Structure formats: C-alpha cells, structure tokens
mmCIF file of C-alpha atoms in Angstrom:
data_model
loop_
_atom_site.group_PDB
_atom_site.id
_atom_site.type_symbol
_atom_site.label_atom_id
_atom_site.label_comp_id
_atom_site.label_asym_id
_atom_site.label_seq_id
_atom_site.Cartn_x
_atom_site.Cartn_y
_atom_site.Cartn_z
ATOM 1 C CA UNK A 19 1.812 38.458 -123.092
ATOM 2 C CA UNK A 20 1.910 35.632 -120.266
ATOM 3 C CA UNK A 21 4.160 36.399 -117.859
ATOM 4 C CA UNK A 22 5.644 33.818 -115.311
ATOM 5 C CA UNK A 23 4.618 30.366 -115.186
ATOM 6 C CA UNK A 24 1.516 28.989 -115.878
ATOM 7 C CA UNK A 25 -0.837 28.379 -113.153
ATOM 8 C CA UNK A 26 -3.215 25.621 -114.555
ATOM 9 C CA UNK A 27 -2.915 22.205 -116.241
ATOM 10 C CA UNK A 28 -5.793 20.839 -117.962
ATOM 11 C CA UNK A 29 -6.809 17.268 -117.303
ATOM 12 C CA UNK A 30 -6.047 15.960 -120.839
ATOM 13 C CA UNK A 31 -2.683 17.531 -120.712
ATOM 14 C CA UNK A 32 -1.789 15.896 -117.510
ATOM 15 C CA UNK A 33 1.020 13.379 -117.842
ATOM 16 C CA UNK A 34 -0.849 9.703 -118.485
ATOM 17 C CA UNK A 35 0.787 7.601 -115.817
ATOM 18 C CA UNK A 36 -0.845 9.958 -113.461
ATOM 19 C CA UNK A 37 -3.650 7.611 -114.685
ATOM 20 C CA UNK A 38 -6.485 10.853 -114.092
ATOM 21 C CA UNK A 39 -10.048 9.446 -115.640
ATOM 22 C CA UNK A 40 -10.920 11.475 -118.760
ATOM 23 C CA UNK A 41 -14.524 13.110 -117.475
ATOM 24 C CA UNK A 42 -13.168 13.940 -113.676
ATOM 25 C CA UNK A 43 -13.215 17.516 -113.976
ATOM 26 C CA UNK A 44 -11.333 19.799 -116.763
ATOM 27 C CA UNK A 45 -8.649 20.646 -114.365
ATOM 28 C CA UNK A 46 -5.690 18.307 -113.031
ATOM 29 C CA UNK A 47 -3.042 19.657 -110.270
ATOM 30 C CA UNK A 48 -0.567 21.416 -111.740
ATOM 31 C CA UNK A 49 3.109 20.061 -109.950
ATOM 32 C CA UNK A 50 4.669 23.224 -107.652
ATOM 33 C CA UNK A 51 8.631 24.044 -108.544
ATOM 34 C CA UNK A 52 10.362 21.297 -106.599
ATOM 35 C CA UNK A 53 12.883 18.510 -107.128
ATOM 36 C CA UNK A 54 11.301 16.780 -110.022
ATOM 37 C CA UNK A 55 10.328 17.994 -113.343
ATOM 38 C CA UNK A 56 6.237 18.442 -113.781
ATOM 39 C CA UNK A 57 5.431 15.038 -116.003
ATOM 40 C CA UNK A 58 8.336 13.260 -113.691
ATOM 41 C CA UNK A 59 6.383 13.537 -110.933
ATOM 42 C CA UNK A 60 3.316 12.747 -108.343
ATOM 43 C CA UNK A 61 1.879 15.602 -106.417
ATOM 44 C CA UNK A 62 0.816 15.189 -103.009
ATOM 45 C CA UNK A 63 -3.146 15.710 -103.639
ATOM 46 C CA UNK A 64 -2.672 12.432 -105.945
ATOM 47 C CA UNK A 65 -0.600 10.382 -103.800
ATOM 48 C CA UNK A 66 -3.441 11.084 -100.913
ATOM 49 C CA UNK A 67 -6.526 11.455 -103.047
ATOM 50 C CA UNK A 68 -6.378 8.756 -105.792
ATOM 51 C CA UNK A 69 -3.727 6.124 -104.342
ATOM 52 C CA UNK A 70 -4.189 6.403 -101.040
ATOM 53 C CA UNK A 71 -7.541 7.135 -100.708
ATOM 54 C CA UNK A 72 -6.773 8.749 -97.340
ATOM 55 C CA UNK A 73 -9.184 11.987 -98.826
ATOM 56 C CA UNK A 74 -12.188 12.003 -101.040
ATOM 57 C CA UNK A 75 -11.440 15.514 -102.065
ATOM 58 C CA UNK A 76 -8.975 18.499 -102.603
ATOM 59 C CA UNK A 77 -10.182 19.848 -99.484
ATOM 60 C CA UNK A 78 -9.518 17.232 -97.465
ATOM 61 C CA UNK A 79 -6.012 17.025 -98.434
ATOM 62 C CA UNK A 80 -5.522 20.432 -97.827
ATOM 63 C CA UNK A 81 -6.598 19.302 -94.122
ATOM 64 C CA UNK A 82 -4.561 16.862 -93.908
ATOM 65 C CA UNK A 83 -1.527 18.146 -94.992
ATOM 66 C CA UNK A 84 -1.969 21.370 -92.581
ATOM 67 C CA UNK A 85 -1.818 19.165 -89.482
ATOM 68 C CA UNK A 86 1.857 18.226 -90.545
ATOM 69 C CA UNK A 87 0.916 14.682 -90.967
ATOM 70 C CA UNK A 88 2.803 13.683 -94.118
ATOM 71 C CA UNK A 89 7.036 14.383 -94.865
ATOM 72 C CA UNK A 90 8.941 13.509 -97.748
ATOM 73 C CA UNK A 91 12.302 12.583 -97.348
ATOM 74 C CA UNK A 92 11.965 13.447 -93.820
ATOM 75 C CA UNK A 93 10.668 16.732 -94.049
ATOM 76 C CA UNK A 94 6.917 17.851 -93.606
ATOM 77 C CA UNK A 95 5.323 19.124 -96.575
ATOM 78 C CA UNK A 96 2.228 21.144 -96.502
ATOM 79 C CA UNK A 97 1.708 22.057 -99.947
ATOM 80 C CA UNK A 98 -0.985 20.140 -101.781
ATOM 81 C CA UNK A 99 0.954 19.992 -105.714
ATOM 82 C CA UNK A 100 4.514 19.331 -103.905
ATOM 83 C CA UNK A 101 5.753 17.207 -106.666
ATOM 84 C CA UNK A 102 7.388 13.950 -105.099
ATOM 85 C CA UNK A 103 9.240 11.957 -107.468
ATOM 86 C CA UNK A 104 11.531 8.545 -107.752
ATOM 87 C CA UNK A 105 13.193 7.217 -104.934
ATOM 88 C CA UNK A 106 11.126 9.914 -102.875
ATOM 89 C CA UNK A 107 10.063 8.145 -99.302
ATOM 90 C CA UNK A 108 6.372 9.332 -98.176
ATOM 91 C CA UNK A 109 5.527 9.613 -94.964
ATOM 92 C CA UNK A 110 3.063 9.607 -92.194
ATOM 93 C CA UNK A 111 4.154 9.208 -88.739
ATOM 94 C CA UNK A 112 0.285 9.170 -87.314
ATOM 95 C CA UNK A 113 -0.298 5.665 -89.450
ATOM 96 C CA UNK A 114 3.359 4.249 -89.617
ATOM 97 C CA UNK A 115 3.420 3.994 -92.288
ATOM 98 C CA UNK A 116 6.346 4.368 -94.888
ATOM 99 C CA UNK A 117 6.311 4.678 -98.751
ATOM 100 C CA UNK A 118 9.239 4.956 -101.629
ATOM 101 C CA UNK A 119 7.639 6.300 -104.981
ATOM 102 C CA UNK A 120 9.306 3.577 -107.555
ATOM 103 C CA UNK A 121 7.807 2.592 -111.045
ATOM 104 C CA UNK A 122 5.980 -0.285 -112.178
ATOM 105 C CA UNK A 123 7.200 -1.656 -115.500
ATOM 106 C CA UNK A 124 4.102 0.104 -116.958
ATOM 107 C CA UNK A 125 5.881 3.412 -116.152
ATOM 108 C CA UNK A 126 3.844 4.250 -113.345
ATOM 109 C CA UNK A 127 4.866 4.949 -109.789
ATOM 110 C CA UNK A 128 3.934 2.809 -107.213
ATOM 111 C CA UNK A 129 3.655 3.545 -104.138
ATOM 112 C CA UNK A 130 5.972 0.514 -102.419
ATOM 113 C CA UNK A 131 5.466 0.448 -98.723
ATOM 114 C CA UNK A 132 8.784 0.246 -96.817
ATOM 115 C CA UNK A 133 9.829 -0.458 -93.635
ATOM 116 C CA UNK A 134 11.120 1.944 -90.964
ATOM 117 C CA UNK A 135 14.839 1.087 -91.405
ATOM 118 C CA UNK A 136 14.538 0.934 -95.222
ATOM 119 C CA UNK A 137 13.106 4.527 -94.648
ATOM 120 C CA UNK A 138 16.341 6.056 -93.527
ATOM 121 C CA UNK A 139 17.709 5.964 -96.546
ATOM 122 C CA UNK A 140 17.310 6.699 -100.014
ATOM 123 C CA UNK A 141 19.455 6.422 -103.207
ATOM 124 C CA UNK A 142 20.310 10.054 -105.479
ATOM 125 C CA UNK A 143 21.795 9.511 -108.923
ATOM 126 C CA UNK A 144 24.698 11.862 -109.125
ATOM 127 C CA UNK A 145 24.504 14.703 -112.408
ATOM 128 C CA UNK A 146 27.822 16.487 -112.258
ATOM 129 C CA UNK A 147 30.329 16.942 -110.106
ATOM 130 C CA UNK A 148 32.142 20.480 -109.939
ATOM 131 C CA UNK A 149 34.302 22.615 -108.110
ATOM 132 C CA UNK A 150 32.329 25.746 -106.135
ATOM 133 C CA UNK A 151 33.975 29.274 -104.995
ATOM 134 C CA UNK A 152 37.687 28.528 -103.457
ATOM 135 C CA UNK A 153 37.540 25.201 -104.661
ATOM 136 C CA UNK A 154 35.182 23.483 -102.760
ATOM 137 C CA UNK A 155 34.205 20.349 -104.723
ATOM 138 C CA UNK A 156 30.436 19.787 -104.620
ATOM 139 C CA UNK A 157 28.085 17.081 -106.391
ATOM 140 C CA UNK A 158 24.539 17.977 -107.459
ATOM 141 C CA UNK A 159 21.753 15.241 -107.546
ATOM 142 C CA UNK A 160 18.869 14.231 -109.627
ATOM 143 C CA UNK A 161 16.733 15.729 -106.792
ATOM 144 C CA UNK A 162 17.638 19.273 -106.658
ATOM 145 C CA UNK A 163 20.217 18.863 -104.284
ATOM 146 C CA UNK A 164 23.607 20.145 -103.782
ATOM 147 C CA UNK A 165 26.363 18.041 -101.492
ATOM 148 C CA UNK A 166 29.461 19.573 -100.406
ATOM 149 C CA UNK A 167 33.261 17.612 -99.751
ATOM 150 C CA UNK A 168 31.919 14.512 -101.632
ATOM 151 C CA UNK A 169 34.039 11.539 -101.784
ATOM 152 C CA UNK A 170 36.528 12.082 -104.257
ATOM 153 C CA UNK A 171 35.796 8.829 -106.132
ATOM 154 C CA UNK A 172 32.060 9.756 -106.787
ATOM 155 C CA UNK A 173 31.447 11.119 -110.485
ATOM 156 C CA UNK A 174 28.217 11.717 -112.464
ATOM 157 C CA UNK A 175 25.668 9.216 -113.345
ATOM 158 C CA UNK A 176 27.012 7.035 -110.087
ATOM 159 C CA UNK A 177 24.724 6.560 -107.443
ATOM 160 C CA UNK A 178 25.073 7.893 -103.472
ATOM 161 C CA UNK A 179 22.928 6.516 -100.649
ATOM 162 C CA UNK A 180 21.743 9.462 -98.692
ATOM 163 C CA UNK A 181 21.048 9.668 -94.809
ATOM 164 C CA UNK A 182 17.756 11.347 -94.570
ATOM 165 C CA UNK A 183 18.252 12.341 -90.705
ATOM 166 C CA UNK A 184 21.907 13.731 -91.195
ATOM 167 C CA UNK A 185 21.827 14.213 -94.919
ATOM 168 C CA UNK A 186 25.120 13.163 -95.626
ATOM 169 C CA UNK A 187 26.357 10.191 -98.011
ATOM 170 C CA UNK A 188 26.858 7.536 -96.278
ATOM 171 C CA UNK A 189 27.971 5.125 -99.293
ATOM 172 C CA UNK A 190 28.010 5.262 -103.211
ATOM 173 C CA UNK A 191 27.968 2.477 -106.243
ATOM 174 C CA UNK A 192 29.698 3.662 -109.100
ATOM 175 C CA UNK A 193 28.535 3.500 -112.569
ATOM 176 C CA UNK A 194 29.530 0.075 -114.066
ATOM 177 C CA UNK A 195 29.145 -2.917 -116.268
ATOM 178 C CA UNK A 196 27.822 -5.590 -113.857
ATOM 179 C CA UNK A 197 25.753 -3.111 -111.661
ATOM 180 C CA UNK A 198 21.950 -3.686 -111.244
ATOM 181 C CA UNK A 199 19.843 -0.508 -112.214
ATOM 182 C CA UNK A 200 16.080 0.865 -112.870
ATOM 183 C CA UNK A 201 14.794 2.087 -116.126
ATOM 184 C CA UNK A 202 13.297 5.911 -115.257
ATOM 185 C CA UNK A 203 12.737 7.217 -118.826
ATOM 186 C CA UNK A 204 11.711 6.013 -122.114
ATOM 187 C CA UNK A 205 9.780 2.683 -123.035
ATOM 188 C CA UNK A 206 11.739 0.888 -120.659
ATOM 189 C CA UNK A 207 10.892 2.368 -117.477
ATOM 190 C CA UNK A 208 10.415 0.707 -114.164
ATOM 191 C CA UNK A 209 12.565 -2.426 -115.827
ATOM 192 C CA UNK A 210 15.485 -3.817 -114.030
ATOM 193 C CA UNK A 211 18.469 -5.275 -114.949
ATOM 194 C CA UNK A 212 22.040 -5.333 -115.178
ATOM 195 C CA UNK A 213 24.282 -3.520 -117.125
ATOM 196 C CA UNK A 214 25.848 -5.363 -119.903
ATOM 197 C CA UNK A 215 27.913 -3.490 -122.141
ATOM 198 C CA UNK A 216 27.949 0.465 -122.824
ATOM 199 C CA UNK A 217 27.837 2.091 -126.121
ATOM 200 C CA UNK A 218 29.643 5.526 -126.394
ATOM 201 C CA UNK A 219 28.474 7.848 -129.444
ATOM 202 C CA UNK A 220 30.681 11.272 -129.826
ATOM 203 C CA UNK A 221 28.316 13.953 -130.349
ATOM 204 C CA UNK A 222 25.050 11.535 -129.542
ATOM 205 C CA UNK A 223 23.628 9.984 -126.582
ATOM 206 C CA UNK A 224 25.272 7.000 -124.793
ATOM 207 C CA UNK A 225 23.327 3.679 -125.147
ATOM 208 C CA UNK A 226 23.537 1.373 -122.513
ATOM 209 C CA UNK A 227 22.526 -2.380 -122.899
ATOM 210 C CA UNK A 228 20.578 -4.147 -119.407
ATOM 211 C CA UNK A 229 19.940 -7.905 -118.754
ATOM 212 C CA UNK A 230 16.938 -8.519 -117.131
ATOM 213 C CA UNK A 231 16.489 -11.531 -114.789
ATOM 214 C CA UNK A 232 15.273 -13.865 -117.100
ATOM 215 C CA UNK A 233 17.358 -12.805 -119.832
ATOM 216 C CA UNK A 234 15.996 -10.558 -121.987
ATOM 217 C CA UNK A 235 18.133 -7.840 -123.301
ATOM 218 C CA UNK A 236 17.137 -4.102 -124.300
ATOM 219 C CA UNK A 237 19.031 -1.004 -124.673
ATOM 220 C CA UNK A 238 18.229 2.479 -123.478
ATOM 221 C CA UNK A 239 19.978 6.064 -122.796
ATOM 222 C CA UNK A 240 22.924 6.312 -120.051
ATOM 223 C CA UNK A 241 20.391 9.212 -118.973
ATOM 224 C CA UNK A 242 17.516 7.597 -118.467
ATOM 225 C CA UNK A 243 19.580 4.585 -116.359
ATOM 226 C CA UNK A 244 19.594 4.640 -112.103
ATOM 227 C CA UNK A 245 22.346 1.892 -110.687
ATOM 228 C CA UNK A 246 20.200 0.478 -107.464
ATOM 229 C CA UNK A 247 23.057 -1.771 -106.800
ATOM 230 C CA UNK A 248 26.298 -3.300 -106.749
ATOM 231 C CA UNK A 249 26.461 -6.474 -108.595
ATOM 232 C CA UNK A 250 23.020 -8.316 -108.904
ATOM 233 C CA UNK A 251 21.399 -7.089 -105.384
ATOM 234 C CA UNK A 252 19.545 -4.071 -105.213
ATOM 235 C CA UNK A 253 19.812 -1.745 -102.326
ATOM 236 C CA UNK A 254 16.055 -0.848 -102.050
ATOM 237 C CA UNK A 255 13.623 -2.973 -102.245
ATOM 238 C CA UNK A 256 11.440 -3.592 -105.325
ATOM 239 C CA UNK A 257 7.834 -3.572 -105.752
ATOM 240 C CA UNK A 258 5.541 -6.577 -107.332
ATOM 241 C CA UNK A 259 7.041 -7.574 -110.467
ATOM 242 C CA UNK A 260 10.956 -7.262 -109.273
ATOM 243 C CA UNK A 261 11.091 -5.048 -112.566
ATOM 244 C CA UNK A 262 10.625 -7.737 -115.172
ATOM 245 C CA UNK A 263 8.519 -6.957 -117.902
ATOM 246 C CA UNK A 264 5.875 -9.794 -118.972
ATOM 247 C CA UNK A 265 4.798 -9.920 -123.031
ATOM 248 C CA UNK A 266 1.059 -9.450 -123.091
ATOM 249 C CA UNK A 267 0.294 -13.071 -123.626
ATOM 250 C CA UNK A 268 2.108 -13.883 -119.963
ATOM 251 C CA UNK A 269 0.392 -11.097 -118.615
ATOM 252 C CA UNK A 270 -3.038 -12.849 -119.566
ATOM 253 C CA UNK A 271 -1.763 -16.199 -118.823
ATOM 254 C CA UNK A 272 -0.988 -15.098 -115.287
ATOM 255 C CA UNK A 273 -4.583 -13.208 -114.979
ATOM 256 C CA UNK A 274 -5.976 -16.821 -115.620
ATOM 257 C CA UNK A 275 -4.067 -18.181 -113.294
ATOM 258 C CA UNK A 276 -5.197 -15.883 -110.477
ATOM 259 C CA UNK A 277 -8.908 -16.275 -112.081
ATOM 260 C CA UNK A 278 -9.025 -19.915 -111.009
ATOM 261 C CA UNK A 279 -7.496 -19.875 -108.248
ATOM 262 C CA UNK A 280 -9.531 -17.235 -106.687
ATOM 263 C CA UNK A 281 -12.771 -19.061 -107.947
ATOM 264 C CA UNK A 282 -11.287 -22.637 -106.390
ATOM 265 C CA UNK A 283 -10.907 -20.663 -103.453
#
C-alpha cells in the first residue's frame, strides 16, 4: 500500500490552466501543502519558469529562490512547488517589482503587476467564524489562515482586507446584494460583477446571481463567489479585460481590430 501523499504529478494530470505543453516532459510540479488546494494553485517554478521567464530551467529556479529573492505575501519563500494562489502578491524586491495572482476570464491566473502601495494589502474571503478555547472568537480564511479578536460584525463568506506587514484586518466588506465580486470556481471564473439577487436552497448549494458591466447576467455558487468591493468599485485592481467575458465572435472581432491596426502602424 501507498502510504502518505503522493510525490509526483504527471504532466497530463496537471490542472489545464497551468497551460503546461503536452510533449514538455512526462512530469509537471507537483504543488507542496500550503494555503491553496493543488489544481487551485500556481507553484513558484511556474510563476518563474513559464510566466516570468526569469529561469530557463528547474535549476535555475532553485537558484533563484535560495538567494531569498522572491516573498509571497511578504514572506520569502524558498521552496520551488510553494503553491501561491488568488489574491496572493509575488514578490521580488531585487527588480521592484510587485505581482497579485488574479484570473483571467479564461480561468487562468494572471500575473497583474501592482504597485508598491497596492502591495500592502491583500483581500481574504472569510470561511467560518468560531469561538476557540475560553472563548476567544477567531475567523479562518480562504488562505490557511487563522485571525484572532475579529471584528464582531465579520461573518463567513465576507471579505477582510489584510495588512501584510502587521497582519491584522484593517477593514472588511460584508457579503451583500449590491457588492462587486470575482468568479474563482466553476465556468464563470475570473468574471466580475455585482451581486444581484441570492438564491437560498435548504439542503443544496446557494446560487448567487452577478451583473456584469455591460449587463449580462449569470448565476454561480455562493462558494465559488469573492466580494472585491463595496458597491461597484473594486478594492484591487483588475487585470486586462476588467473581468468581462467577450462571446467568441467579439473576441475575433477585437483580434481584427488589433490586426489592422498593428499593420497601419
């Protein structure tokens, strides 16, 4: 029998928005434990290797990451499959540069380069609130984490804006109709919108119905729903796209466009 976890991940298994070429080897990094779940995520190796081309190969990242030249969420990470996740900021002091892992509307993540104030910050959507040992109330986060003495208004699925450099919350937007959120599950993902209505189902999942800017409605899971903002303004900003998803006939419309004006150019 197998005991423990596995060790390896084949290349074909590997989650697709990793977007890994087919004949590249028959191996793909397998994500470390860490904050995110395994197909949630974007090791390290990939983020340096593939997007940012700052390392031809495995080795090289290795190198890199053992001079203590790259942090998430403000703290340096030397292993190679750490897996970083939404809302994760990457980064590298030596370059200065700063990145926050968001998704396309393809359901990839994209690598959206931030500023330095913007990478103070990030945004944690809440999963339960409970009471610890002499009732201490504490909140635990999508990300692993666990935050003590929480405001008392702050209840699951709301969102808290997180101090990297102090780690405390620093302010929170509740769950509500109204609210402007991302899509990070399901067909939807990496769409943004606002909440219109929400649909509660005993027994079932919750649906929740989103607005996007240019008015087109679609429903999806409360779980798979992150608030980014109170009323129509996001707190973070969003990559190329602003999170509204384009039919495949605008999509080639708008490849045209570029075409000519690149070859009037």
């Amino acid at each position: 029998m197998a005991r423990g976890l596995k060790k390896h991940l084949k290349r074909l298994n590997a989650p697709s928005h990793w977007m890994l070429d087919k004949l590249g080897g028959a191996f793909a990094p397998k994500p470390s434990s860490g904050p995110h779940k395994a197909r949630e995520c974007l090791p390290l190796i990939l983020i340096l290797r593939n997007r940012l081309k700052y390392a031809l190969t495995y080795r090289e990242v290795q190198s890199i990451l053992m001079q203590r030249h790259i942090q998430v969420d403000g703290k340096v990470r030397t292993d190679k499959t750490y897996p970083a996740g939404f809302m994760d900021i990457i980064s590298i002091p030596k370059t200065g540069e700063n990145y926050r892992l968001l998704y396309d509307t393809k359901g990839r993540f994209r690598l959206h380069a931030v500023r330095d104030e913007d990478a103070k910050y990030k945004l944690c959507k809440v999963r339960s609130v409970q009471f610890g040992q002499k009732g201490i109330p504490y909140l635990n986060t999508y990300d692993g984490r666990t935050i003590r003495y929480p405001d008392p208004l702050i209840k699951a699925n709301d969102t808290i804006k997180l101090d990297l450099e102090t780690y405390k919350i620093v302010d929170f937007i509740k769950f509500d109709v109204g609210n402007v959120i991302m899509v990070t599950g399901g067909r939807n993902t990496g769409r943004v919108g606002v909440i219109k209505n929400r649909e509660k189902h005993k027994g079932t999942f919750e649906t929740i119905h989103v607005e996007d800017a240019q008015g087109h409605q679609f429903a999806t899971r409360l779980g798979n729903v992150f608030t980014i903002g109170k009323g129509t303004k996001p707190w973070v900003s969003l990559p190329k796209g602003k999170g509204i998803k384009l039919t495949i006939i605008e999509e080639q419309r708008k490849r045209d466009a570029a075409a000519q004006a690149a070859a009037k150019a």
